[in-house]
Structures are given as structure tokens and as C-alpha cells.
mmCIF file of C-alpha atoms in Angstrom:
data_model
loop_
_atom_site.group_PDB
_atom_site.id
_atom_site.type_symbol
_atom_site.label_atom_id
_atom_site.label_comp_id
_atom_site.label_asym_id
_atom_site.label_seq_id
_atom_site.Cartn_x
_atom_site.Cartn_y
_atom_site.Cartn_z
ATOM 1 C CA MET A 13 13.647 6.486 52.683
ATOM 2 C CA THR A 14 11.675 3.568 54.025
ATOM 3 C CA TYR A 15 12.637 1.300 56.871
ATOM 4 C CA LEU A 16 13.604 -1.462 54.455
ATOM 5 C CA ASP A 17 15.863 0.866 52.448
ATOM 6 C CA THR A 18 17.526 2.103 55.644
ATOM 7 C CA TYR A 19 18.000 -1.463 56.886
ATOM 8 C CA THR A 20 19.467 -2.589 53.554
ATOM 9 C CA TRP A 21 21.842 0.363 53.435
ATOM 10 C CA TYR A 22 23.105 -0.188 56.995
ATOM 11 C CA SER A 23 23.371 -3.947 56.577
ATOM 12 C CA THR A 24 25.384 -3.719 53.341
ATOM 13 C CA ARG A 25 27.591 -0.850 54.501
ATOM 14 C CA PRO A 26 30.067 -3.020 56.492
ATOM 15 C CA ALA A 27 30.453 -5.311 53.494
ATOM 16 C CA LEU A 28 31.138 -2.334 51.228
ATOM 17 C CA ILE A 29 33.717 -0.952 53.653
ATOM 18 C CA PHE A 30 35.373 -4.364 53.872
ATOM 19 C CA VAL A 31 35.509 -4.693 50.064
ATOM 20 C CA GLN A 32 36.872 -1.165 49.758
ATOM 21 C CA ALA A 33 39.578 -1.920 52.359
ATOM 22 C CA ILE A 34 40.607 -5.064 50.483
ATOM 23 C CA TYR A 35 40.721 -3.127 47.219
ATOM 24 C CA LEU A 36 42.879 -0.364 48.751
ATOM 25 C CA ARG A 37 45.234 -2.962 50.272
ATOM 26 C CA GLN A 38 45.612 -4.643 46.863
ATOM 27 C CA GLN A 39 46.331 -1.291 45.222
ATOM 28 C CA LYS A 40 48.996 -0.481 47.825
ATOM 29 C CA HIS A 41 50.563 -3.942 47.373
ATOM 30 C CA GLN A 42 50.634 -3.506 43.591
ATOM 31 C CA ALA A 43 52.240 -0.070 43.973
ATOM 32 C CA LYS A 44 54.992 -1.548 46.163
ATOM 33 C CA LYS A 45 55.461 -4.391 43.719
ATOM 34 C CA MET A 46 55.660 -1.930 40.800
ATOM 35 C CA SER A 47 58.276 0.165 42.581
ATOM 36 C CA LYS A 48 60.390 -2.939 43.266
ATOM 37 C CA ASP A 49 60.021 -3.989 39.623
ATOM 38 C CA GLU A 50 60.969 -0.501 38.444
ATOM 39 C CA GLU A 51 64.022 -0.484 40.718
ATOM 40 C CA SER A 52 65.199 -3.849 39.461
ATOM 41 C CA ARG A 53 64.515 -2.790 35.859
ATOM 42 C CA SER A 54 66.529 0.413 36.259
ATOM 43 C CA ALA A 55 69.375 -1.518 37.902
ATOM 44 C CA LYS A 56 69.368 -4.017 35.040
ATOM 45 C CA GLU A 57 69.279 -1.165 32.535
ATOM 46 C CA ALA A 58 72.243 0.555 34.215
ATOM 47 C CA ALA A 59 74.204 -2.699 34.180
ATOM 48 C CA ALA A 60 73.372 -3.260 30.514
ATOM 49 C CA MET A 61 74.430 0.280 29.590
ATOM 50 C CA ALA A 62 77.723 -0.159 31.474
ATOM 51 C CA PHE A 63 78.348 -3.442 29.649
ATOM 52 C CA LEU A 64 77.591 -1.891 26.252
ATOM 53 C CA SER A 65 79.853 1.036 27.050
ATOM 54 C CA TYR A 66 82.598 -1.452 27.923
ATOM 55 C CA LEU A 67 82.066 -3.364 24.668
ATOM 56 C CA LEU A 68 82.294 -0.188 22.600
ATOM 57 C CA SER A 69 85.326 1.239 24.406
ATOM 58 C CA PRO A 70 88.791 0.754 22.894
ATOM 59 C CA ILE A 71 90.740 -2.329 23.935
ATOM 60 C CA LYS A 72 94.523 -2.282 23.783
ATOM 61 C CA LEU A 73 96.218 -5.573 22.987
ATOM 62 C CA PRO A 74 99.875 -6.311 22.294
ATOM 63 C CA ALA A 75 100.478 -6.854 18.579
ATOM 64 C CA LEU A 76 103.197 -9.441 19.040
ATOM 65 C CA ALA A 77 104.091 -11.440 22.087
ATOM 66 C CA PRO A 78 107.053 -9.532 23.539
ATOM 67 C CA ALA A 79 109.971 -11.214 25.183
ATOM 68 C CA GLN A 80 109.382 -11.914 28.826
ATOM 69 C CA GLU A 81 111.815 -9.266 30.050
ATOM 70 C CA SER A 82 110.760 -6.442 27.735
ATOM 71 C CA GLN A 83 107.715 -4.239 28.104
ATOM 72 C CA PRO A 84 105.497 -3.571 25.081
ATOM 73 C CA ASP A 85 105.953 -0.084 23.670
ATOM 74 C CA ASP A 86 103.383 1.997 21.825
ATOM 75 C CA SER A 87 104.389 0.621 18.441
ATOM 76 C CA THR A 88 103.471 -2.943 19.414
ATOM 77 C CA ILE A 89 100.018 -2.184 20.830
ATOM 78 C CA VAL A 90 96.921 -2.660 18.711
ATOM 79 C CA THR A 91 93.740 -0.812 19.640
ATOM 80 C CA LEU A 92 90.459 -2.534 18.831
ATOM 81 C CA ASN A 93 87.139 -0.753 18.991
ATOM 82 C CA GLY A 94 83.663 -2.204 19.149
ATOM 83 C CA ASP A 95 81.666 -1.519 16.007
ATOM 84 C CA PRO A 96 78.349 0.237 16.686
ATOM 85 C CA ASP A 97 77.447 -0.242 12.997
ATOM 86 C CA SER A 98 77.745 -4.001 13.066
ATOM 87 C CA HIS A 99 74.784 -5.853 11.579
ATOM 88 C CA GLN A 100 74.133 -2.891 9.280
ATOM 89 C CA GLY A 101 73.052 -0.490 12.001
ATOM 90 C CA TYR A 102 70.540 -2.837 13.624
ATOM 91 C CA PHE A 103 71.441 -1.763 17.174
ATOM 92 C CA LEU A 104 70.890 1.928 16.527
ATOM 93 C CA ALA A 105 67.647 1.245 14.678
ATOM 94 C CA ARG A 106 66.411 -0.933 17.520
ATOM 95 C CA ALA A 107 67.367 1.660 20.146
ATOM 96 C CA VAL A 108 65.478 4.358 18.206
ATOM 97 C CA HIS A 109 62.501 2.045 17.737
ATOM 98 C CA LEU A 110 62.375 1.455 21.510
ATOM 99 C CA ASN A 111 62.921 5.203 22.127
ATOM 100 C CA HIS A 112 65.883 4.402 24.390
ATOM 101 C CA GLU A 113 67.663 7.760 24.383
ATOM 102 C CA PRO A 114 70.683 6.814 26.551
ATOM 103 C CA LEU A 115 71.496 3.908 24.244
ATOM 104 C CA VAL A 116 71.027 6.073 21.143
ATOM 105 C CA ASP A 117 73.413 8.638 22.630
ATOM 106 C CA LEU A 118 75.942 5.936 23.479
ATOM 107 C CA LEU A 119 75.868 4.446 19.986
ATOM 108 C CA LEU A 120 76.091 7.851 18.317
ATOM 109 C CA ALA A 121 78.994 8.845 20.567
ATOM 110 C CA HIS A 122 80.848 5.737 19.432
ATOM 111 C CA GLY A 123 80.308 6.519 15.763
ATOM 112 C CA ALA A 124 77.099 4.764 14.745
ATOM 113 C CA ASN A 125 75.876 5.869 11.324
ATOM 114 C CA PRO A 126 72.135 6.679 11.272
ATOM 115 C CA LEU A 127 72.046 6.290 7.472
ATOM 116 C CA GLN A 128 72.671 2.539 7.549
ATOM 117 C CA LYS A 129 69.999 0.502 5.732
ATOM 118 C CA LEU A 130 68.678 3.609 3.949
ATOM 119 C CA GLY A 131 68.175 5.513 7.206
ATOM 120 C CA VAL A 132 65.834 3.058 8.905
ATOM 121 C CA ALA A 133 66.741 4.458 12.343
ATOM 122 C CA ILE A 134 65.726 7.936 11.211
ATOM 123 C CA LYS A 135 62.557 6.531 9.632
ATOM 124 C CA PHE A 136 61.552 5.051 12.995
ATOM 125 C CA ALA A 137 61.916 8.492 14.600
ATOM 126 C CA ILE A 138 60.011 10.134 11.735
ATOM 127 C CA GLY A 139 57.234 7.547 12.053
ATOM 128 C CA ARG A 140 56.810 8.525 15.706
ATOM 129 C CA LYS A 141 57.010 12.220 14.692
ATOM 130 C CA ASP A 142 59.813 12.668 17.218
ATOM 131 C CA GLU A 143 61.520 15.797 15.904
ATOM 132 C CA ARG A 144 64.060 15.879 18.730
ATOM 133 C CA MET A 145 65.259 12.334 17.963
ATOM 134 C CA VAL A 146 65.417 13.096 14.231
ATOM 135 C CA LYS A 147 67.572 16.159 14.931
ATOM 136 C CA ARG A 148 69.806 14.127 17.230
ATOM 137 C CA LEU A 149 70.306 11.468 14.567
ATOM 138 C CA MET A 150 70.719 13.943 11.712
ATOM 139 C CA SER A 151 73.393 15.835 13.631
ATOM 140 C CA LYS A 152 75.664 12.823 13.117
ATOM 141 C CA CYS A 153 75.076 12.678 9.344
ATOM 142 C CA ARG A 154 77.372 14.445 6.934
ATOM 143 C CA PRO A 155 75.355 16.801 4.717
ATOM 144 C CA SER A 156 77.005 15.417 1.584
ATOM 145 C CA ASN A 157 75.594 11.972 2.377
ATOM 146 C CA LEU A 158 72.073 13.378 2.392
ATOM 147 C CA LYS A 159 72.221 15.784 -0.546
ATOM 148 C CA PHE A 160 73.934 13.604 -3.111
ATOM 149 C CA THR A 161 72.214 10.305 -2.391
ATOM 150 C CA ASN A 162 68.611 9.268 -2.558
ATOM 151 C CA VAL A 163 68.481 8.594 1.201
ATOM 152 C CA GLY A 164 67.677 12.227 1.965
ATOM 153 C CA GLU A 165 64.885 12.276 -0.620
ATOM 154 C CA GLU A 166 63.452 9.034 0.783
ATOM 155 C CA LEU A 167 63.484 10.406 4.329
ATOM 156 C CA LEU A 168 61.793 13.603 3.180
ATOM 157 C CA THR A 169 59.145 11.703 1.216
ATOM 158 C CA TYR A 170 58.505 9.434 4.193
ATOM 159 C CA ALA A 171 58.148 12.428 6.518
ATOM 160 C CA VAL A 172 55.558 13.950 4.194
ATOM 161 C CA LYS A 173 53.669 10.648 3.851
ATOM 162 C CA VAL A 174 53.327 10.180 7.612
ATOM 163 C CA ASP A 175 52.283 13.835 7.973
ATOM 164 C CA ALA A 176 55.346 14.894 9.979
ATOM 165 C CA LYS A 177 55.454 18.348 8.404
ATOM 166 C CA ALA A 178 57.719 19.885 11.056
ATOM 167 C CA ILE A 179 60.319 17.208 10.325
ATOM 168 C CA ALA A 180 59.844 17.653 6.565
ATOM 169 C CA TYR A 181 60.463 21.396 6.851
ATOM 170 C CA PHE A 182 63.511 20.698 9.031
ATOM 171 C CA LEU A 183 64.934 18.392 6.357
ATOM 172 C CA ILE A 184 64.290 20.948 3.609
ATOM 173 C CA ARG A 185 65.395 24.123 5.387
ATOM 174 C CA GLU A 186 68.175 23.031 7.702
ATOM 175 C CA LYS A 187 69.576 19.969 5.967
ATOM 176 C CA GLY A 188 69.161 21.294 2.442
ATOM 177 C CA ILE A 189 67.410 18.259 0.995
ATOM 178 C CA ALA A 190 65.716 19.189 -2.261
ATOM 179 C CA PRO A 191 62.201 17.775 -2.504
ATOM 180 C CA THR A 192 60.969 16.135 -5.674
ATOM 181 C CA LEU A 193 57.861 17.402 -7.456
ATOM 182 C CA GLN A 194 55.813 14.522 -6.064
ATOM 183 C CA THR A 195 56.950 15.368 -2.551
ATOM 184 C CA LEU A 196 56.035 19.024 -3.052
ATOM 185 C CA LYS A 197 52.540 17.990 -4.212
ATOM 186 C CA LEU A 198 52.121 15.845 -1.100
ATOM 187 C CA LEU A 199 53.387 18.621 1.139
ATOM 188 C CA ARG A 200 50.537 20.992 0.212
#
């Protein structure tokens, strides 16, 4: 190492340390900012889930306006429920597409049908090759809906086309969906 190399190294070292310190400070600031953003996002998500749960919960309303002195009895109360299948299952399909498991669970618990729009919610899970989500969605389907309609065949064909063989075997073995000859050829 020559004198000039030594001089250059020592003269640039404080600048490098200064730049490194600035970089580390920026990284720490971004980490704090990310944690604040994540906290606010999780708080917003919790509030949204509580609101959706409220919307889907039963609401009891009096059927007729009772006289002012009388109390409504059980025969005059109407119970209204939110419909998780409104807009042809869009909400469940969107929740599956975003891989938002708490929302999927909430919608399924309130009676959402995963076979709406020819099973598009299940197709989203198959496209991601998410076997756990497919099983969760299929657990809410009646077997008769899958066996005696073409929805089951379409889901099986789609699973084979996107090379989700584990899901295809699940649909064949556990759900009893009979594959077509074309599907069998693709499965090989």
C-alpha cells in the first residue's frame, strides 16, 4: 500500500462512516414508520371486521308498530340477516382473492356459498394452489351440488390445467367428483 493509497483511504473513511450512519438512521426511521403503518392497518382491519360482523349479524325489528303501552312479543318480531351471498358471491370471491382468511371465515360462518358464479372463489384458491383454502371452502359445499352439476367438473378441470395436482386428487378422492376423459388425459 503506497502513501497515496493510505492517505486516500484515511481521508475518505470519515465520509464513508458518515454516509453509513445516515443510511442506518434512515433504515431505523423507515422501520418505525412501517411499524406505525402496520399498527394503524391492523386497527383499521379489526374495525372493518367488527363492522362486517355487525352487518351480517341478525337484527330484530318489530313487525308492526305496537300500541304504546304494550310490549312486542316474539310473534311480532322480524329477524333480518345480512346476506353474505349478495352480489352473486362477490365478497367471498374478493376475500379469497386477497387471501384474507378472517374475512373468508366470517363469510362462511354466516352462510356464504362458495359455488356462486360457478365457483369463482374456489377457482381463485385453486389458481394460487392453496389447498388449505380450497378445503375450507369445499367444506361448506354440499356434495350433491358438486357431483350432479358441472361446477365440480369445471373446478377439477381448472385444477388440472393450473397444475394443482394435490387439489385435483382431493376433488376426485374426497369430494367424489368424476373426471372427464379429457381431464384424465391432462392429469397424466
